Coordinates of C-alpha atoms in Angstrom, one line a residue:
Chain A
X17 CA 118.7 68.7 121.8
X18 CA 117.9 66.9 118.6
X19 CA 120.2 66.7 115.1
X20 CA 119.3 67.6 111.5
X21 CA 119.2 64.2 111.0
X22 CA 117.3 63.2 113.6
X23 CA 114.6 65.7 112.6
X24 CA 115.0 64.2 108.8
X25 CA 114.3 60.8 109.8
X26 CA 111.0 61.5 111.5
X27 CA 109.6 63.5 108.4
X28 CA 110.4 60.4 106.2
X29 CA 108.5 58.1 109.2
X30 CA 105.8 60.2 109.4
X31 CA 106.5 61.2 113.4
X32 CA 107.5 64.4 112.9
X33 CA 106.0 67.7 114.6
X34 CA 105.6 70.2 112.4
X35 CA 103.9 73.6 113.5
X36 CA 103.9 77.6 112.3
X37 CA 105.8 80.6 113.5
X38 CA 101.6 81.7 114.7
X39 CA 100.9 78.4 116.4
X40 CA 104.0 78.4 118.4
X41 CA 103.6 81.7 120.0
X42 CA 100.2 80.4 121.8
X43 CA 102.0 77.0 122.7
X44 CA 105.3 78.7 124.5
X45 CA 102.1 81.2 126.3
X46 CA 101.0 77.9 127.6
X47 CA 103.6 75.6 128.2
X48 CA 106.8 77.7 128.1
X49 CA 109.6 77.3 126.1
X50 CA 111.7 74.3 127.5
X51 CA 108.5 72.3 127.2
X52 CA 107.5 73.3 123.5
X53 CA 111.0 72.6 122.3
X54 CA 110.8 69.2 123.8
X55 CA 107.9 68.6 121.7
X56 CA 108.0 70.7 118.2
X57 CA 110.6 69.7 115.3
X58 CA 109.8 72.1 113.2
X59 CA 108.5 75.7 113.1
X60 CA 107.7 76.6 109.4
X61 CA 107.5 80.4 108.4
X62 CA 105.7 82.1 105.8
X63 CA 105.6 85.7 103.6
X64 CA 104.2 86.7 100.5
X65 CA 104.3 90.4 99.0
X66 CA 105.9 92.3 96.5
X67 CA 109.4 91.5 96.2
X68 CA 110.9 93.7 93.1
X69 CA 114.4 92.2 93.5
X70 CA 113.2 88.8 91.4
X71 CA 113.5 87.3 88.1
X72 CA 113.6 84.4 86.1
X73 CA 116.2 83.5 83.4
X74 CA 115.9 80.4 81.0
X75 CA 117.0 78.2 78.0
X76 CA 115.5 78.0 74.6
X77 CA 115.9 74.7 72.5
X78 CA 118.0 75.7 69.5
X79 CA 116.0 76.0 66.2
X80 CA 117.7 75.0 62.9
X81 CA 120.0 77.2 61.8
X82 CA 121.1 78.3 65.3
X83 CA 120.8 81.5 66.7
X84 CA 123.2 83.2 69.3
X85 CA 120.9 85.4 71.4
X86 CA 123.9 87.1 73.3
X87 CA 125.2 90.3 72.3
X88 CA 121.5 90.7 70.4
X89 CA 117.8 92.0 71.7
X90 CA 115.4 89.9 73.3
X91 CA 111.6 90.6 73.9
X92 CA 109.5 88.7 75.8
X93 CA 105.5 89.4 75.1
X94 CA 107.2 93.0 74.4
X95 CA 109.3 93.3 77.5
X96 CA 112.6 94.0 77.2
X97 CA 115.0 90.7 78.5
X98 CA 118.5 90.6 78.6
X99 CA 120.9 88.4 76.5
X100 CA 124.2 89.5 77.6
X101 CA 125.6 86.2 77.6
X102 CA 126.5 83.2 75.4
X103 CA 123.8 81.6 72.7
X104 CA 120.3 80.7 74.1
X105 CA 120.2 82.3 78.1
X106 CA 117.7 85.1 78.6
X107 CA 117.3 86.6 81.7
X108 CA 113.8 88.6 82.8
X109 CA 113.4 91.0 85.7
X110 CA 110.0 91.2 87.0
X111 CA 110.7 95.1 86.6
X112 CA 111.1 94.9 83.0
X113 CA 108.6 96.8 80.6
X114 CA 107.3 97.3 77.3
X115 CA 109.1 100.0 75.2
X116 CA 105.6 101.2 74.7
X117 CA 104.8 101.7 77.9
X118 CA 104.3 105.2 78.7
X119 CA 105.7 104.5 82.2
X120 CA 105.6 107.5 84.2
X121 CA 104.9 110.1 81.4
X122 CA 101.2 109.6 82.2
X123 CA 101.3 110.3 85.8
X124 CA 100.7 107.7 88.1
X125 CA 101.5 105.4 85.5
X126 CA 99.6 102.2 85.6
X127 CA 102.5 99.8 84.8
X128 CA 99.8 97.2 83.4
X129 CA 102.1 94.7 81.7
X130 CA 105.7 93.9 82.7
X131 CA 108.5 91.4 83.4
X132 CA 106.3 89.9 86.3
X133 CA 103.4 89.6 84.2
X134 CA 105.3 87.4 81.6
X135 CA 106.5 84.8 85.1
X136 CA 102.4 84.5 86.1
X137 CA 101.8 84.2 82.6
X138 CA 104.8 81.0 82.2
X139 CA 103.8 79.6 85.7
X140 CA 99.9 79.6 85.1
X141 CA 100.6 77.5 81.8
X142 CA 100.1 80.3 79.0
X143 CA 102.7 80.7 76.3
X144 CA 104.6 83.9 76.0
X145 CA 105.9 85.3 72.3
X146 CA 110.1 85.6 72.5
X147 CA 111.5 87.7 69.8
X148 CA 115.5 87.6 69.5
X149 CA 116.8 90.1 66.4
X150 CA 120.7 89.6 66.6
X151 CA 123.8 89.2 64.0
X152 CA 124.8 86.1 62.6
X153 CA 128.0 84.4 63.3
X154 CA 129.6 81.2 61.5
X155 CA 128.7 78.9 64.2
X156 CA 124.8 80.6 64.8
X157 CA 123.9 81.9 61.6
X158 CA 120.6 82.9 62.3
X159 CA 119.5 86.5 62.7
X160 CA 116.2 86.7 64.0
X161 CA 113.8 84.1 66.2
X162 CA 110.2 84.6 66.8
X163 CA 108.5 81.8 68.8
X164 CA 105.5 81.3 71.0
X165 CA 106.5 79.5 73.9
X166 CA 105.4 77.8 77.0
X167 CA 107.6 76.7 80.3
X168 CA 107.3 73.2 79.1
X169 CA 108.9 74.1 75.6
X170 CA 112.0 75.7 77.8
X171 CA 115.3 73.5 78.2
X172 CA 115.4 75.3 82.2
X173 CA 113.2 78.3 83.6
X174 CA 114.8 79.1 87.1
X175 CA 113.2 82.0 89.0
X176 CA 116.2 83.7 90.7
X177 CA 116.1 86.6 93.3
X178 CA 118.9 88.3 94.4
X179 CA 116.8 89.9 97.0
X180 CA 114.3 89.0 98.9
X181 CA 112.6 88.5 102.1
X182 CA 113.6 91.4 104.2
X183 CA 114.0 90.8 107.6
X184 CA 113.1 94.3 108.3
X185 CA 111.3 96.8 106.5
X186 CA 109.8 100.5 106.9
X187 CA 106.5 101.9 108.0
X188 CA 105.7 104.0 105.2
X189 CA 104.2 107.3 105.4
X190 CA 103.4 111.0 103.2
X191 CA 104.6 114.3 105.5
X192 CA 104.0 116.4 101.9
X193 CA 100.7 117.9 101.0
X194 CA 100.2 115.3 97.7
X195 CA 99.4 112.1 96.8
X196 CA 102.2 110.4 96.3
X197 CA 102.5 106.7 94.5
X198 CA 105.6 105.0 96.0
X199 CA 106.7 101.0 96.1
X200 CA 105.4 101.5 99.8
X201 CA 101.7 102.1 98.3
X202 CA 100.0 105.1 97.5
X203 CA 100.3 107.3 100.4
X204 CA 98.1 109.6 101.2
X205 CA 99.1 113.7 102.4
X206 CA 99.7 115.1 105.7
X207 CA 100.0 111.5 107.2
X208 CA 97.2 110.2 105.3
X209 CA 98.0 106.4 106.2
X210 CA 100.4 104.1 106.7
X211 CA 101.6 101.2 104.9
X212 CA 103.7 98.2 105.8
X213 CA 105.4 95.3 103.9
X214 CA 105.9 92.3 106.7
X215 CA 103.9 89.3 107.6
X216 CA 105.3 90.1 111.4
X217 CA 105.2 87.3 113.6
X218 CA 104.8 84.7 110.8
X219 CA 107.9 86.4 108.6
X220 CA 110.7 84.2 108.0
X221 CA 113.9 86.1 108.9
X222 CA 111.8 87.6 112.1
X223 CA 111.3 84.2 113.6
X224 CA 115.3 83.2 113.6
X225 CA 116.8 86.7 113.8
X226 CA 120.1 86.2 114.2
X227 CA 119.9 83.4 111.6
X228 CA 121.0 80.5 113.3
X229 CA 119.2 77.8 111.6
X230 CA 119.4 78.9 107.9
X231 CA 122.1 79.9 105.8
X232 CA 123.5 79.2 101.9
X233 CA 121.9 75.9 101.1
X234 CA 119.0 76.0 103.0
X235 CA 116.1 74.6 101.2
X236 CA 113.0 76.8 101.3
X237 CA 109.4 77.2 99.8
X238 CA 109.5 79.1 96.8
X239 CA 106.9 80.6 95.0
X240 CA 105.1 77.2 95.5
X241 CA 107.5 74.8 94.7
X242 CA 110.9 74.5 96.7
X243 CA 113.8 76.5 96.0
X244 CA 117.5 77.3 98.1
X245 CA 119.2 80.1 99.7
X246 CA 122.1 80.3 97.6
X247 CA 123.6 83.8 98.7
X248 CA 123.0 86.7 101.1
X249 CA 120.8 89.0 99.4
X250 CA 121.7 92.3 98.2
X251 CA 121.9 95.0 100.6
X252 CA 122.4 92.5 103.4
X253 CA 123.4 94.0 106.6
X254 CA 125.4 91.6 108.4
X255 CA 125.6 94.1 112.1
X256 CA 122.0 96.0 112.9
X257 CA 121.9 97.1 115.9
X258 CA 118.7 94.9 118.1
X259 CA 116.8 95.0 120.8
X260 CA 117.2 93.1 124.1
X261 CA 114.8 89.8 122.0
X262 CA 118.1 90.1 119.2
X263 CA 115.2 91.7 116.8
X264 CA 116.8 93.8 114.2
X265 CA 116.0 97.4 114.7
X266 CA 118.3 99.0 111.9
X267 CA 118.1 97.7 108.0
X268 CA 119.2 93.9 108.2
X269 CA 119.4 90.6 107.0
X270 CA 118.0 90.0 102.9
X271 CA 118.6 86.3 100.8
X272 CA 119.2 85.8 97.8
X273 CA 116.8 82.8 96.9
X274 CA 116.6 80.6 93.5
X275 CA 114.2 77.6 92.4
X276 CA 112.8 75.8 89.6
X277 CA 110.1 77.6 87.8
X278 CA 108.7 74.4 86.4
X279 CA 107.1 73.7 89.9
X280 CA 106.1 76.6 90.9
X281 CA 102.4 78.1 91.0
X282 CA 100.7 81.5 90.1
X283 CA 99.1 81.5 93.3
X284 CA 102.5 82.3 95.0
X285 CA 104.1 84.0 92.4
X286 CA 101.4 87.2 91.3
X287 CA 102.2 89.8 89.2
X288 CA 101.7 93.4 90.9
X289 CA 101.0 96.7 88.9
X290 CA 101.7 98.9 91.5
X291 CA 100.5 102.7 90.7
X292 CA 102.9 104.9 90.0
X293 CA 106.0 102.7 90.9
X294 CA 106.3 99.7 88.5
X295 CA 105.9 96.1 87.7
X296 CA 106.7 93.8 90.9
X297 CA 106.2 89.7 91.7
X298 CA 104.8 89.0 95.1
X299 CA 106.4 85.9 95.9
X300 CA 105.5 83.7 98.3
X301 CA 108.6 82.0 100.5
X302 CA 109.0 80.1 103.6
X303 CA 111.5 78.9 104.9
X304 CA 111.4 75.9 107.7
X305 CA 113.1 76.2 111.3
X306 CA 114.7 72.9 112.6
X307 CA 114.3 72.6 116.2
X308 CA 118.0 71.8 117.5
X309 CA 117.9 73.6 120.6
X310 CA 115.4 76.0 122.8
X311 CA 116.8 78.8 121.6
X312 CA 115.1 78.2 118.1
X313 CA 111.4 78.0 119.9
X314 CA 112.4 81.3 122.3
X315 CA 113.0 83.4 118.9
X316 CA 110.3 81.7 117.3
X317 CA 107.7 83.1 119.5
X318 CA 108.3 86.5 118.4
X319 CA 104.9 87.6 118.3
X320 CA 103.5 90.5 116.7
X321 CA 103.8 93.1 120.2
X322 CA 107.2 92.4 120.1
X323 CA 108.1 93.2 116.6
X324 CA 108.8 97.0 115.7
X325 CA 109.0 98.8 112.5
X326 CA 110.6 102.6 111.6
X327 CA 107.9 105.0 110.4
X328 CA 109.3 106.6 107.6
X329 CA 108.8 109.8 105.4
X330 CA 108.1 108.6 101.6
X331 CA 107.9 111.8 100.1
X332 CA 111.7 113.7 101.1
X333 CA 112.8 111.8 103.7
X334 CA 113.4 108.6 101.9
X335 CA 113.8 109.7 98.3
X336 CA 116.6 112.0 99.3
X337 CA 118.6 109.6 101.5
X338 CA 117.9 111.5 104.9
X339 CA 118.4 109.6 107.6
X340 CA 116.1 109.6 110.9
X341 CA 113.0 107.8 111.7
X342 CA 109.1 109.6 112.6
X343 CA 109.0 107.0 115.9
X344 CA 108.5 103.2 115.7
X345 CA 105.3 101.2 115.8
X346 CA 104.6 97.5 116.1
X347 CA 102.9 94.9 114.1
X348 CA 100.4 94.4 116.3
X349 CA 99.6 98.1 116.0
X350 CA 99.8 98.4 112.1
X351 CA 97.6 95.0 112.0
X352 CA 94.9 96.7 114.2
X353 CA 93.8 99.5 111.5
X354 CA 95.5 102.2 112.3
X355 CA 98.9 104.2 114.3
X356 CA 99.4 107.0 115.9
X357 CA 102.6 109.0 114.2
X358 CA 103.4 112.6 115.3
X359 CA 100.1 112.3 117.5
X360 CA 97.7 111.6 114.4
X361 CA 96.0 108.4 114.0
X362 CA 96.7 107.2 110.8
X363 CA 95.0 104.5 108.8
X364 CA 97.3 101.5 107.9
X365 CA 97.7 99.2 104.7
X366 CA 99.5 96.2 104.1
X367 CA 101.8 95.0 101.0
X368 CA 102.1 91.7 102.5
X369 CA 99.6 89.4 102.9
X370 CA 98.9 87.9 106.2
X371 CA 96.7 85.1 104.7
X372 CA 99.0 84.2 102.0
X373 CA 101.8 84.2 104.3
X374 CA 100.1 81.9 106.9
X375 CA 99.0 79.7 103.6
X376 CA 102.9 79.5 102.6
X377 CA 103.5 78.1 106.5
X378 CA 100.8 75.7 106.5
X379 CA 101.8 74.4 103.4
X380 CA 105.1 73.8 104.3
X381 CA 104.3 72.3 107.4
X382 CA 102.0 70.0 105.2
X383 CA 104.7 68.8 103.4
X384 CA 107.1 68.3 106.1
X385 CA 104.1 66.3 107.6
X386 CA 103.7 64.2 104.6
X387 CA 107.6 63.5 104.3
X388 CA 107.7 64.9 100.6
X389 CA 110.1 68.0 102.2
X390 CA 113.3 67.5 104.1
X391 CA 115.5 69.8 105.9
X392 CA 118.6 70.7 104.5
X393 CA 121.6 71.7 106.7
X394 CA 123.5 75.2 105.5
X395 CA 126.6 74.4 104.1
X396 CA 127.6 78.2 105.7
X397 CA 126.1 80.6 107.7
X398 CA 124.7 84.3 106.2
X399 CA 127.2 87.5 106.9
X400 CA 127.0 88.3 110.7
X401 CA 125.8 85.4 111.5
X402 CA 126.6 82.1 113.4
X403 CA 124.9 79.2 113.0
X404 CA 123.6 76.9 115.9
X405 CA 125.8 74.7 117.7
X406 CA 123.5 71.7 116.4
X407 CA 123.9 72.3 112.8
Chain B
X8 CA 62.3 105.4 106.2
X9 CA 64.0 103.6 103.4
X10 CA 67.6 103.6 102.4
X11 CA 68.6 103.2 98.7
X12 CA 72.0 103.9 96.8
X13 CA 71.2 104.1 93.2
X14 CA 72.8 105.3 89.8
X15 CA 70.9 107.9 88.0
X16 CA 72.4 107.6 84.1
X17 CA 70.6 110.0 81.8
X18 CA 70.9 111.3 78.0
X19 CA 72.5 114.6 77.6
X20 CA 69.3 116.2 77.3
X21 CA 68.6 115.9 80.6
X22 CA 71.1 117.7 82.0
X23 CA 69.1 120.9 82.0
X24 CA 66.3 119.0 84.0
X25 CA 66.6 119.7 88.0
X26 CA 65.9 116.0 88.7
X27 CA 67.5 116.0 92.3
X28 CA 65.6 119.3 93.1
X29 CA 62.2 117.8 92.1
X30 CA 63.0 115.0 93.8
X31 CA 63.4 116.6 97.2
X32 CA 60.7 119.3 96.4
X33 CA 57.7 116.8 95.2
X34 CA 58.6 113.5 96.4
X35 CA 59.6 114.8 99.7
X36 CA 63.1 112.5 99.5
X37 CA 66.3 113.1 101.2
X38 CA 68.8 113.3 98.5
X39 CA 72.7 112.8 99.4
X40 CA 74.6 113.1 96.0
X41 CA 77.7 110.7 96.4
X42 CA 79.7 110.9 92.9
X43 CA 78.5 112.7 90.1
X44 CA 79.6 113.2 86.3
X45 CA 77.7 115.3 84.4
X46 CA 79.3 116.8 81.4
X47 CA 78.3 118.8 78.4
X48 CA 76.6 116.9 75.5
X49 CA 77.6 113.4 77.3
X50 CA 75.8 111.1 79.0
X51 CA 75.5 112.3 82.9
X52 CA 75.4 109.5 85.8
X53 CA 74.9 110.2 89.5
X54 CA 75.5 108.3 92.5
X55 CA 73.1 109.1 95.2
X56 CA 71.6 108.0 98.3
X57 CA 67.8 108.3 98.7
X58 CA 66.0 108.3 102.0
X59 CA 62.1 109.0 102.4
X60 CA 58.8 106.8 102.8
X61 CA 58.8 103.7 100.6
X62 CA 55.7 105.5 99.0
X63 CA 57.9 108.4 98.0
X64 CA 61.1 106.3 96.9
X65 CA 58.6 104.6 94.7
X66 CA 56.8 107.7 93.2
X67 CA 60.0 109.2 93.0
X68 CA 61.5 106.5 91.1
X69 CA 58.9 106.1 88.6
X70 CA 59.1 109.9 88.4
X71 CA 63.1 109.3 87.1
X72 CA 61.8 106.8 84.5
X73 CA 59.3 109.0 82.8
X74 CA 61.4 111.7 82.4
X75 CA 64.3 109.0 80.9
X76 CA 66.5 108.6 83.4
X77 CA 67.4 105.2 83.7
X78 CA 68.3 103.7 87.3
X79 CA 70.5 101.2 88.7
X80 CA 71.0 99.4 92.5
X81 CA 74.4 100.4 93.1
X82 CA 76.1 97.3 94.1
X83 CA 77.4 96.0 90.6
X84 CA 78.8 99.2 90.2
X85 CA 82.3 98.6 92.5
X86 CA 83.3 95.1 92.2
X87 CA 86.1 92.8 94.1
X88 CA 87.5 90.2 92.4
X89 CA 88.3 87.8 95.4
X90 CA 90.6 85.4 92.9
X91 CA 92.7 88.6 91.9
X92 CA 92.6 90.0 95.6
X93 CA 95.8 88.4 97.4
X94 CA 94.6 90.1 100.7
X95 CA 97.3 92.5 100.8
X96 CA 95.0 94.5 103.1
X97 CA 96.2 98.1 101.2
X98 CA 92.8 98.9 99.7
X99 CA 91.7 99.4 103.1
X100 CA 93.4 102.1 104.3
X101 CA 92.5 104.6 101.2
X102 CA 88.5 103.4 101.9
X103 CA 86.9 106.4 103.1
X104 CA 83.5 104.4 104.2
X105 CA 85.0 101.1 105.8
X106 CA 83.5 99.3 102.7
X107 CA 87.0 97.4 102.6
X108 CA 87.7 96.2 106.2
X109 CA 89.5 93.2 107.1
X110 CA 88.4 89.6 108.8
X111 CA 90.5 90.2 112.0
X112 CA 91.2 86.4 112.7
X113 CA 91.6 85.0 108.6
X114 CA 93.1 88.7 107.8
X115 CA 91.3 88.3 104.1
X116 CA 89.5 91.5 102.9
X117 CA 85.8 91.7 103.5
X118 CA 83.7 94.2 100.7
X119 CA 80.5 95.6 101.9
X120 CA 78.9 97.3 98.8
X121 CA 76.1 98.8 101.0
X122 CA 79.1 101.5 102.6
X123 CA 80.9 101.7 99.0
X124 CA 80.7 105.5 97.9
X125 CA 82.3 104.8 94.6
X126 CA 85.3 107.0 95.1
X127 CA 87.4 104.5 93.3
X128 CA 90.3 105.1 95.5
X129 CA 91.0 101.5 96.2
X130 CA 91.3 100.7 92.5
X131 CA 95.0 102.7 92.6
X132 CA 95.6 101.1 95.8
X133 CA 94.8 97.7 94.7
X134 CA 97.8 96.0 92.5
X135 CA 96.3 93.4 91.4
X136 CA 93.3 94.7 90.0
X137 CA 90.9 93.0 91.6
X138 CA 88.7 96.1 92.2
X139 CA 86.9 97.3 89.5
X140 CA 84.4 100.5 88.7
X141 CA 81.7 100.3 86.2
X142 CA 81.1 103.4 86.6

């Protein structure tokens, strides 16, 4: 139908057509499939929620003497980093707390300050205090390093995270007779409400399920600036089992994504305290669907009926591993207020934002549009998957 | 009829004072307590919900202030922070009162202070803290 390249050299002359994963859906209602592929280049995706699986890791200029920060401790604003490696690498998981912190001990804990808090604090422009205590060795004689510091005083700051952007994820609900405070939300008893973590229709992985168009290498929005795909993500499925539209049905596809911190922006990269649970980052991340052939638009116009989730038990089912699902509902139920589950309408709640997401896609599309983001082609296709003949 | 959601704070010395009772009893006012916190030798607040004549509210009121009772509107008590709020949407489903509903087309949170009943239970729900209680 049309080539990578061909796609690339209408962003850079300004003729491409760009649209979202939501605007396609009404244009293949009106004109079908054949004829929106004909026109459309480009289908950009969006999602933005909490995705615990990030981090960033970066450099520190040497000071004078040197200090070798592996095999010492490393603090960041109080939150414990991780040095493991040679002289001036930290790595920081959004996760990552205070040793003060009382966590849990003061049930639900509030998780106020953590590892993600420290990345909106370095992308929003503030300085954050890093505190190495180590031993001194003939080469880095230097014990101890206390420094405020701000992303522009940083040799690199790389946000890297080994999972994100499920493809699929649960329904969340509370069968128990307590509150409960889980990474799904808190959840209310005796099917108090149920939360979901998806944009739907607009969600990345959910508009090329099989992932035909994107695979390691693919370049992506990240947290506001661009970032890659550089690996399946952890616990990536590579065989779910799908329905008859090739929509995952079982766990599925993850990526692991990475990206300059430099250019990111808070806006797309929040810290979350969520009750109970921990310290997350909501990231925001989109990833951009070339048009090669007409199966790209015909996945692309998932839309929201078609999408279903697992409703799942958060308070034994889940935490002890036991397998089996309370029904299935679909986005376009959970986004009208509420589901029925065991005959019981139940209130919903969302981790992801909608808005954000669709801001993430019209972004993207934005810069495709203005020719300042190109396509890349993926040097190889995701687990389980096989990329389209085009690419 | 008049409608009015109010916060009754008073000194600790008040606590012994039946103010809701003589408000329904000479002021003729419907009185729906909403959240209360009254505790020994501390200062006590009230949420309520007053219905009646404007006459009455009014009397009734100015009855509050003479016996020291000092008396807010309740809208600045709950507050939503719409450049925290990422429109996650989870804060609506713990909202009792539909105070928290969402725009169905832009799918960003609306607040509606008028149906808030002060039961905080968006403030866990909400990760980002962009609600907050002065209560």
């Amino acid at each position: 139908m049309r080539s990578l390249e061909e796609i690339n050299d209408k962003i850079k002359s300004g003729k491409v057509v760009v649209v979202t994963a939501e605007e396609v859906v009404d244009m293949v209602k009106e004109q079908g499939v054949k004829k929106t592929a004909r026109m459309v280049d480009v289908v950009t995706t969006g999602t933005f929620g909490p995705m615990c699986s990030s981090g960033i890791y970066f450099n520190i200029k040497q000071s004078t003497p040197k200090i070798k920060c592996g095999g010492g401790r490393v603090t960041v604003d109080g939150v414990a980093a991780y040095a493991g490696w040679a002289a001036a690498d930290i790595l920081l998981g959004c996760s990552a707390m205070t040793d003060e912190d009382p966590r849990n001990a003061v049930y639900p804990g509030l998780f106020k300050f953590g590892g993600a808090h420290v990345i909106q604090k370095l992308v929003s422009g503030e300085k954050v205090r890093v505190q190495v205590r180590t031993y001194g060795t003939d080469c880095y004689p230097r014990k101890e390093y206390d420094a405020e510091l701000g992303l522009e005083d940083m040799n690199n700051a790389v946000l890297f995270d080994p999972r994100n952007a499920y493809q699929l994820y649960n329904v969340a609900v509370n069968l128990s007779e307590r509150t409960i405070y889980t990474y799904m939300g808190v959840l209310k008893p005796r099917l108090g409400n149920a939360n979901f973590a998806t944009c739907g229709a607009l969600s990345p992985l959910l508009n090329d399920p099989k992932l035909r168009t994107l695979g390691i290498g693919t370049r992506i929005f990240l947290g506001g600036g661009e970032g890659y795909v550089v690996w399946p993500g952890t616990q990536h499925v590579a065989e779910p089992e799908r329905d008859e539209k090739g929509l995952p049905l079982t766990p599925s596809a993850t990526l692991a994504v990475i990206g300059d911190l430099k250019g990111m922006k808070e806006r797309y990269l929040r810290a979350a305290s969520i009750a109970g649970y921990g310290s997350s980052l909501s990231v925001g991340l989109g990833i951009p669907l070339p048009v090669v052939d007409e199966e790209v638009i015909a996945y692309a116009a998932v839309t929201d009926q078609d999408i279903t989730f697992p409703v799942v038990d958060y308070s034994e089912a889940y935490p002890l591993g036991r397998p089996g699902a309370l029904g299935r509902v679909s986005m376009a139920q959970l986004m009208s207020g509420s589901v029925e589950v065991d005959g019981k309408k139940l209130p919903t709640g969302g981790l992801a934002s909608r808005a954000r997401g669709r801001e993430v896609a019209l972004l993207l599309k934005e810069r495709i549009a203005q020719g300042t983001f190109l396509l890349t082609r993926p040097s190889a296709a995701l687990p389980g998957a096989e990329l389209a003949p085009g690419l | 009829m008049v409608k009015k959601k109010l916060v009754l704070s008073f000194p600790p010395r008040l606590t012994q004072q039946p103010v809701t009772y003589d408000l329904i009893r000479k002021f003729d006012l419907q009185v729906n307590i909403l959240r209360a916190r009254v505790v020994p030798r501390e200062r006590g607040r009230i949420v309520m919900e007053l219905k009646g004549s404007a006459k009455d509210i009014k009397a009734g009121l100015e009855y509050l202030e003479e016996q020291g009772v000092q008396v807010d509107p309740m809208v600045q008590e709950m507050r939503h922070y719409s450049d925290k709020c990422v429109q996650c949407t989870a804060c609506t489903a713990m909202c009792p009162t539909d105070a928290l509903t969402i725009e169905p087309v832009s799918r960003e949170i609306i607040f509606e202070p008028s149906h808030c009943i002060m039961c905080e239970s968006c403030i866990a729900a909400c990760s980002y803290g962009a609600m907050e209680s002065q209560f």
